[in-house]
CSV table of C-alpha atoms in Angstrom, one decimal:
chain,number,residue,atom,x,y,z
A,17,MET,CA,2.0,-15.0,13.4
A,18,THR,CA,3.2,-13.1,16.4
A,19,ASP,CA,3.0,-9.5,17.7
A,20,ALA,CA,2.4,-6.6,15.3
A,21,VAL,CA,5.5,-5.2,13.6
A,22,LEU,CA,3.7,-2.1,12.2
A,23,GLU,CA,0.6,-0.3,13.4
A,24,ALA,CA,-1.3,2.8,12.4
A,25,VAL,CA,-3.7,4.3,14.9
A,26,ASP,CA,-6.3,6.8,13.6
A,27,LEU,CA,-4.0,8.2,11.0
A,28,VAL,CA,-5.0,11.5,9.5
A,29,LYS,CA,-3.3,13.5,6.8
A,30,HIS,CA,-4.7,16.8,5.5
A,31,TYR,CA,-2.9,19.0,3.0
A,32,PRO,CA,-3.7,22.8,3.2
A,33,ILE,CA,-4.4,24.6,0.0
A,34,LYS,CA,-4.6,28.4,-0.1
A,35,ARG,CA,-5.8,29.7,-3.5
A,36,SER,CA,-5.4,33.4,-2.8
A,37,MET,CA,-4.4,35.7,0.0
A,38,PHE,CA,-8.1,36.6,0.6
A,39,GLN,CA,-9.2,33.0,1.1
A,40,HIS,CA,-8.9,30.7,4.1
A,41,ALA,CA,-6.9,27.6,3.4
A,42,GLU,CA,-8.9,24.6,2.4
A,43,MET,CA,-7.9,21.0,3.3
A,44,VAL,CA,-7.4,18.1,1.1
A,45,HIS,CA,-8.5,15.1,3.1
A,46,ALA,CA,-5.9,12.5,1.9
A,47,LEU,CA,-6.3,10.2,5.0
A,48,ASP,CA,-9.1,10.3,7.6
A,49,GLY,CA,-8.8,7.9,10.5
A,50,ILE,CA,-6.8,5.0,9.0
A,51,SER,CA,-6.0,2.2,11.4
A,52,LEU,CA,-4.1,-1.0,10.5
A,53,THR,CA,-2.1,-3.8,12.1
A,54,LEU,CA,0.6,-5.7,10.2
A,55,LYS,CA,1.9,-8.9,11.8
A,56,ARG,CA,5.2,-10.7,11.2
A,57,GLY,CA,5.3,-12.6,8.0
A,58,GLU,CA,2.0,-11.2,6.8
A,59,THR,CA,1.1,-9.5,3.5
A,60,LEU,CA,-1.6,-6.8,3.8
A,61,ALA,CA,-2.7,-5.5,0.5
A,62,VAL,CA,-4.2,-2.0,0.1
A,63,VAL,CA,-6.5,-1.5,-2.9
A,64,GLY,CA,-8.6,1.3,-4.2
A,65,GLU,CA,-9.1,3.8,-7.1
A,66,SER,CA,-6.4,6.3,-8.0
A,67,GLY,CA,-6.4,9.3,-5.6
A,68,CYS,CA,-7.9,7.4,-2.7
A,69,GLY,CA,-4.8,7.9,-0.5
A,70,LYS,CA,-2.8,4.7,-0.9
A,71,SER,CA,0.5,6.3,-1.6
A,72,THR,CA,0.0,9.0,1.0
A,73,LEU,CA,-0.6,6.2,3.5
A,74,ALA,CA,2.8,4.6,2.5
A,75,LYS,CA,4.6,7.9,2.9
A,76,CYS,CA,3.1,8.5,6.3
A,77,LEU,CA,4.0,5.0,7.5
A,78,MET,CA,7.6,5.7,6.4
A,79,ARG,CA,7.5,9.2,7.9
A,80,LEU,CA,8.3,10.6,4.5
A,81,GLU,CA,5.2,12.7,5.3
A,82,LYS,CA,4.3,13.8,8.8
A,83,PRO,CA,0.7,12.9,9.7
A,84,THR,CA,-1.7,15.6,10.8
A,85,ARG,CA,-2.9,13.4,13.6
A,86,GLY,CA,-2.6,9.8,14.7
A,87,ALA,CA,0.3,7.5,15.4
A,88,VAL,CA,2.5,5.0,13.7
A,89,ARG,CA,4.2,2.3,15.8
A,90,VAL,CA,7.0,0.1,14.7
A,91,ALA,CA,7.5,-2.9,16.9
A,92,GLY,CA,5.5,-1.1,19.6
A,93,GLN,CA,7.6,2.1,19.4
A,94,ASP,CA,6.0,5.4,18.4
A,95,PHE,CA,7.4,6.4,15.0
A,96,THR,CA,5.6,9.8,14.6
A,97,THR,CA,7.1,11.9,17.4
A,98,THR,CA,10.7,10.6,17.6
A,99,GLU,CA,13.8,12.6,17.3
A,100,PRO,CA,15.9,12.4,14.1
A,101,LYS,CA,18.4,9.9,15.7
A,102,GLN,CA,15.6,7.6,16.9
A,103,THR,CA,13.8,8.0,13.6
A,104,ARG,CA,16.8,6.7,11.7
A,105,ALA,CA,17.0,3.7,14.0
A,106,LEU,CA,13.3,2.9,13.6
A,107,ARG,CA,13.4,3.5,9.8
A,108,LYS,CA,15.8,0.6,9.6
A,109,SER,CA,12.9,-1.7,10.4
A,110,VAL,CA,10.6,-0.3,7.7
A,111,GLN,CA,11.7,0.1,4.1
A,112,ILE,CA,9.9,1.0,0.9
A,113,ILE,CA,10.0,-0.1,-2.8
A,114,PHE,CA,8.6,2.6,-5.0
A,115,GLN,CA,6.6,2.1,-8.2
A,116,ASP,CA,9.0,3.5,-10.7
A,117,PRO,CA,12.5,2.0,-10.7
A,118,TYR,CA,13.5,4.6,-13.3
A,119,ALA,CA,12.8,7.4,-10.8
A,120,SER,CA,13.7,5.8,-7.5
A,121,LEU,CA,17.4,5.2,-8.3
A,122,ASN,CA,19.9,8.1,-8.5
A,123,PRO,CA,21.2,8.1,-12.1
A,124,ARG,CA,24.5,9.5,-11.1
A,125,ARG,CA,25.4,6.8,-8.6
A,126,THR,CA,26.6,3.4,-9.3
A,127,ILE,CA,24.7,0.3,-8.2
A,128,TYR,CA,27.3,-0.3,-5.5
A,129,GLN,CA,26.9,3.3,-4.2
A,130,THR,CA,23.1,3.0,-4.2
A,131,ILE,CA,23.0,-0.3,-2.1
A,132,SER,CA,25.9,0.6,0.2
A,133,ASP,CA,24.5,3.9,1.2
A,134,PRO,CA,22.0,2.4,3.7
A,135,LEU,CA,24.8,0.2,5.1
A,136,ARG,CA,26.9,3.4,5.7
A,137,VAL,CA,24.0,5.5,7.2
A,138,GLN,CA,22.9,2.7,9.5
A,139,ARG,CA,26.5,1.7,10.3
A,140,LEU,CA,25.8,-1.9,9.6
A,141,ARG,CA,29.1,-2.7,7.9
A,142,ARG,CA,32.5,-1.1,8.8
A,143,GLY,CA,35.1,-0.7,6.1
A,144,ALA,CA,34.9,-0.7,2.3
A,145,LYS,CA,35.7,-4.5,2.0
A,146,ALA,CA,32.9,-5.5,4.3
A,147,GLN,CA,30.4,-3.2,2.5
A,148,GLN,CA,31.5,-4.5,-0.9
A,149,GLN,CA,31.0,-8.1,0.2
A,150,ARG,CA,27.6,-7.3,1.6
A,151,VAL,CA,26.5,-5.6,-1.7
A,152,ALA,CA,27.7,-8.6,-3.7
A,153,GLU,CA,25.6,-10.9,-1.4
A,154,LEU,CA,22.5,-8.7,-1.9
A,155,LEU,CA,22.9,-8.6,-5.6
A,156,GLN,CA,23.2,-12.4,-5.7
A,157,LEU,CA,20.1,-12.6,-3.5
A,158,VAL,CA,17.9,-10.7,-5.9
A,159,GLY,CA,19.2,-12.5,-9.0
A,160,ILE,CA,21.8,-10.0,-10.2
A,161,GLY,CA,25.5,-10.8,-10.2
A,162,PRO,CA,28.1,-8.7,-8.5
A,163,GLU,CA,29.5,-7.7,-11.9
A,164,TYR,CA,26.7,-5.1,-11.9
A,165,MET,CA,28.1,-3.1,-9.0
A,166,ASP,CA,30.0,-0.6,-11.1
A,167,ARG,CA,27.2,0.1,-13.5
A,168,HIS,CA,24.7,3.0,-13.5
A,169,PRO,CA,20.9,2.6,-13.6
A,170,HIS,CA,20.6,3.6,-17.3
A,171,GLU,CA,22.7,0.5,-18.1
A,172,LEU,CA,20.1,-1.8,-16.6
A,173,SER,CA,16.6,-3.0,-17.7
A,174,GLY,CA,13.5,-2.0,-15.8
A,175,GLY,CA,13.3,-5.4,-14.1
A,176,GLN,CA,17.0,-5.2,-13.1
A,177,ARG,CA,16.5,-1.7,-11.7
A,178,GLN,CA,13.6,-2.9,-9.5
A,179,ARG,CA,15.8,-5.8,-8.3
A,180,VAL,CA,18.4,-3.2,-7.3
A,181,ALA,CA,15.7,-1.3,-5.4
A,182,ILE,CA,14.7,-4.5,-3.6
A,183,ALA,CA,18.4,-5.1,-2.7
A,184,ARG,CA,18.6,-1.6,-1.3
A,185,ALA,CA,15.6,-2.2,0.8
A,186,LEU,CA,17.0,-5.5,2.1
A,187,ALA,CA,20.4,-4.0,2.9
A,188,VAL,CA,19.3,-2.9,6.4
A,189,GLU,CA,17.5,-6.2,7.2
A,190,PRO,CA,14.0,-4.7,7.7
A,191,GLN,CA,11.0,-6.3,9.4
A,192,VAL,CA,8.5,-4.6,7.0
A,193,ILE,CA,8.8,-3.6,3.3
A,194,ILE,CA,6.1,-1.3,1.9
A,195,CYS,CA,5.6,-2.2,-1.8
A,196,ASP,CA,4.0,0.7,-3.5
A,197,GLU,CA,2.9,-0.7,-6.9
A,198,PRO,CA,6.2,-2.5,-7.2
A,199,VAL,CA,5.6,-4.1,-10.6
A,200,SER,CA,3.1,-1.8,-12.4
A,201,ALA,CA,5.9,-0.1,-14.3
A,202,LEU,CA,7.4,-3.4,-15.6
A,203,ASP,CA,6.7,-5.5,-18.6
A,204,VAL,CA,4.2,-8.2,-18.0
A,205,SER,CA,6.8,-10.9,-18.7
A,206,ILE,CA,9.0,-9.5,-15.9
A,207,GLN,CA,6.2,-8.9,-13.3
A,208,ALA,CA,5.8,-12.5,-12.4
A,209,GLN,CA,9.6,-12.9,-11.8
A,210,VAL,CA,9.7,-9.9,-9.4
A,211,ILE,CA,6.6,-11.1,-7.5
A,212,ASN,CA,8.1,-14.6,-7.1
A,213,LEU,CA,11.3,-13.0,-5.9
A,214,LEU,CA,9.4,-10.9,-3.3
A,215,LYS,CA,7.5,-14.0,-2.1
A,216,ARG,CA,10.8,-16.0,-1.8
A,217,LEU,CA,12.5,-13.3,0.2
A,218,GLN,CA,9.5,-13.0,2.5
A,219,SER,CA,9.6,-16.7,3.2
A,220,GLN,CA,13.3,-16.6,3.7
A,221,PHE,CA,13.5,-13.7,6.1
A,222,GLU,CA,10.0,-13.7,7.6
A,223,MET,CA,9.4,-10.1,6.5
A,224,SER,CA,6.0,-8.4,6.4
A,225,TYR,CA,4.7,-6.6,3.3
A,226,LEU,CA,2.3,-3.8,2.9
A,227,PHE,CA,1.4,-4.3,-0.7
A,228,ILE,CA,-0.2,-1.4,-2.6
A,229,SER,CA,-1.6,-2.3,-6.0
A,230,HIS,CA,-4.3,-1.7,-8.6
A,231,ASP,CA,-4.0,-5.3,-9.9
A,232,LEU,CA,-6.8,-7.1,-8.0
A,233,ALA,CA,-5.9,-10.5,-9.4
A,234,LEU,CA,-2.3,-10.0,-8.2
A,235,VAL,CA,-3.5,-8.8,-4.8
A,236,GLN,CA,-5.6,-11.9,-4.3
A,237,HIS,CA,-2.5,-14.0,-5.2
A,238,VAL,CA,0.0,-12.5,-2.9
A,239,SER,CA,-1.9,-11.2,0.2
A,240,ASN,CA,-3.2,-12.7,3.4
A,241,ARG,CA,-5.5,-9.8,4.1
A,242,VAL,CA,-6.9,-7.0,1.9
A,243,ALA,CA,-7.8,-3.4,3.0
A,244,VAL,CA,-10.2,-1.7,0.6
A,245,MET,CA,-9.7,2.1,0.5
A,246,TYR,CA,-12.1,4.8,-0.6
A,247,LEU,CA,-11.6,8.6,-0.4
A,248,GLY,CA,-9.1,8.4,2.5
A,249,GLU,CA,-10.8,5.7,4.5
A,250,PHE,CA,-10.7,1.9,4.8
A,251,VAL,CA,-14.2,0.7,4.0
A,252,GLU,CA,-13.4,-3.0,4.4
A,253,VAL,CA,-10.6,-5.1,5.8
A,254,ALA,CA,-10.8,-8.9,5.5
A,255,PRO,CA,-8.8,-12.1,5.0
A,256,THR,CA,-8.3,-12.6,1.3
A,257,GLN,CA,-10.1,-15.9,1.1
A,258,ALA,CA,-13.1,-14.5,3.0
A,259,LEU,CA,-13.3,-11.5,0.6
A,260,LYS,CA,-13.3,-13.8,-2.4
A,261,GLN,CA,-16.4,-15.6,-1.0
A,262,ARG,CA,-18.3,-12.6,0.2
A,263,VAL,CA,-17.9,-8.8,0.4
A,264,LEU,CA,-19.5,-6.7,3.1
A,265,HIS,CA,-19.3,-3.3,1.6
A,266,PRO,CA,-20.9,-2.1,-1.7
A,267,TYR,CA,-17.7,-0.5,-2.9
A,268,SER,CA,-15.7,-3.7,-2.4
A,269,GLN,CA,-18.4,-5.4,-4.4
A,270,ALA,CA,-18.1,-3.0,-7.3
A,271,LEU,CA,-14.3,-3.0,-7.2
A,272,PHE,CA,-13.9,-6.8,-7.2
A,273,SER,CA,-16.5,-7.2,-9.9
A,274,ALA,CA,-14.1,-5.5,-12.2
A,275,ALA,CA,-11.3,-8.0,-11.6
A,276,PRO,CA,-10.6,-10.0,-14.7
A,277,VAL,CA,-11.7,-13.7,-14.8
A,278,ALA,CA,-9.3,-16.3,-16.1
A,279,ASP,CA,-12.2,-18.1,-18.0
A,280,PRO,CA,-14.7,-15.5,-19.3
A,281,GLY,CA,-17.0,-18.3,-20.4
A,282,SER,CA,-17.2,-19.8,-16.9
A,283,SER,CA,-20.6,-20.3,-15.2
A,284,THR,CA,-19.2,-18.5,-12.2
A,285,ARG,CA,-18.6,-15.2,-14.2
A,286,LYS,CA,-19.4,-12.2,-12.0
A,287,GLN,CA,-21.9,-9.5,-12.6
A,288,ARG,CA,-20.0,-6.4,-13.5
A,289,ILE,CA,-21.1,-3.4,-11.5
A,290,ILE,CA,-20.6,0.0,-13.0
A,291,LEU,CA,-20.7,2.8,-10.4
A,292,ALA,CA,-22.4,6.0,-11.4
A,293,GLY,CA,-20.5,9.3,-11.2
A,294,ASP,CA,-17.0,10.2,-10.3
A,295,VAL,CA,-15.1,10.0,-7.0
A,296,PRO,CA,-15.9,13.1,-5.0
A,297,SER,CA,-13.3,15.7,-4.4
A,298,PRO,CA,-11.2,15.1,-1.3
A,299,LEU,CA,-11.4,18.9,-0.7
A,300,HIS,CA,-15.1,18.5,0.1
A,301,PRO,CA,-15.9,14.9,1.0
A,302,PRO,CA,-19.6,14.1,1.1
A,303,SER,CA,-21.5,14.2,4.4
A,304,GLY,CA,-22.5,11.0,6.0
A,305,CYS,CA,-21.1,7.9,4.2
A,306,ARG,CA,-18.4,9.1,1.7
A,307,PHE,CA,-19.6,6.4,-0.7
A,308,HIS,CA,-23.3,7.4,-0.7
A,309,THR,CA,-23.0,9.6,-3.8
A,310,ARG,CA,-22.2,6.5,-5.9
A,311,CYS,CA,-23.7,3.7,-3.9
A,312,PRO,CA,-26.6,1.8,-5.6
A,313,TYR,CA,-28.1,0.9,-2.2
A,314,THR,CA,-28.1,4.4,-0.5
A,315,ARG,CA,-30.7,5.1,2.1
A,316,ASP,CA,-31.6,8.3,4.0
A,317,ILE,CA,-29.2,7.5,6.9
A,318,CYS,CA,-26.3,7.2,4.5
A,319,THR,CA,-26.5,10.8,3.5
A,320,THR,CA,-26.5,12.3,7.0
A,321,THR,CA,-24.7,9.9,9.4
A,322,PRO,CA,-21.1,8.6,9.0
A,323,PRO,CA,-21.3,4.8,9.3
A,324,PRO,CA,-19.5,3.1,12.2
A,325,VAL,CA,-16.7,0.6,11.6
A,326,LYS,CA,-18.3,-2.8,12.3
A,327,GLU,CA,-16.4,-5.9,13.3
A,328,ILE,CA,-18.1,-9.0,11.8
A,329,ASN,CA,-16.5,-12.4,12.2
A,330,GLY,CA,-13.0,-11.0,12.3
A,331,ARG,CA,-13.6,-8.6,9.4
A,332,LEU,CA,-14.1,-4.8,9.5
A,333,ALA,CA,-16.6,-2.9,7.3
A,334,ARG,CA,-17.6,0.8,7.3
A,335,CYS,CA,-21.2,0.5,6.3
A,336,HIS,CA,-24.5,1.0,8.2
A,337,PHE,CA,-25.9,-2.2,6.7
A,338,ALA,CA,-22.8,-4.5,6.7
A,339,GLY,CA,-23.5,-7.9,8.0
A,340,GLU,CA,-27.2,-7.9,7.2
A,341,ALA,CA,-28.6,-10.9,5.3
A,342,ASN,CA,-28.2,-10.6,1.5
A,343,PHE,CA,-26.4,-7.2,1.8
A,344,PRO,CA,-25.0,-6.1,-0.5
A,345,PRO,CA,-27.3,-7.8,-3.0
A,346,SER,CA,-25.7,-10.0,-5.7
A,347,ARG,CA,-27.1,-7.6,-8.3
A,348,PRO,CA,-27.0,-3.8,-8.1
A,349,VAL,CA,-30.2,-1.9,-7.5
A,350,ILE,CA,-31.2,0.7,-10.1
A,351,ASN,CA,-34.4,2.8,-9.5
A,352,GLY,CA,-35.5,0.4,-6.9
A,353,LYS,CA,-35.1,-2.7,-9.1
A,354,ALA,CA,-32.3,-5.3,-9.3
A,355,ALA,CA,-30.3,-4.9,-12.5
A,356,VAL,CA,-30.4,-7.7,-15.0
């Protein structure tokens, strides 16, 4: 691994909501102080409950949404304050694969038009013949023959559409691909094929992936590091193998306790932790630690003081008690007693 190809520094995204002309606008705290570093050839997975800000993060990193504060750097260059011409050049380095291949492809355009558009915009291939040859190469690369060039998205299956979306992202030879739930809309039988394709392409072209997913088993299979997100913040960032052995944040503990186990009868079966209550509204995040309203280990300091981000053996955790011996406990605490 060499230098970082994508960085986010204290990224903040708030959406104003004005309910009436007599009220001041309230803010939805979608992202609050997100920082990350993605290195060449690395896969960083981002996990968390629905609504925690994962897709907003992807859009801000792509500059599809303008951050409220903070910076995004692509290969060391600031991506948040560039002029349109510079933005187009930097966007060549960062591409995205969306969750739904049914919605991410224009139904009126042929597969050839869809994949050749980035080539034309970025001026990577001059002339129709060169563009046609490149599109054929890309379709072969993702496992679809060039005979599909003149077809429209409705003539393809879901897996084939997602392969077209991958080919479109590859067309500009990016350094980073943001995968926003890239297989969740596909049949289970097709998911493994697309994941294997992504891994092969990463190995072949030394690309980096920011992999957003709800599938914890999949995340542990494809990622080098995992960032756990809760209510617009990263609460823990750690190498995947280290996270499998021990978590440092109570939310990570609860989240990964829900991951399915291949052998339910195994002696290593995990204690399932059920969190109380619902995720608080991002309109009015809790004071202190944002997780304290659901955390089974909450203490007085958690309700009043935002926890610092601690670095512990190359890992990051946003918790007052991260790194302490036997924290979080292997069993949740209920009314002062360990759950059975």
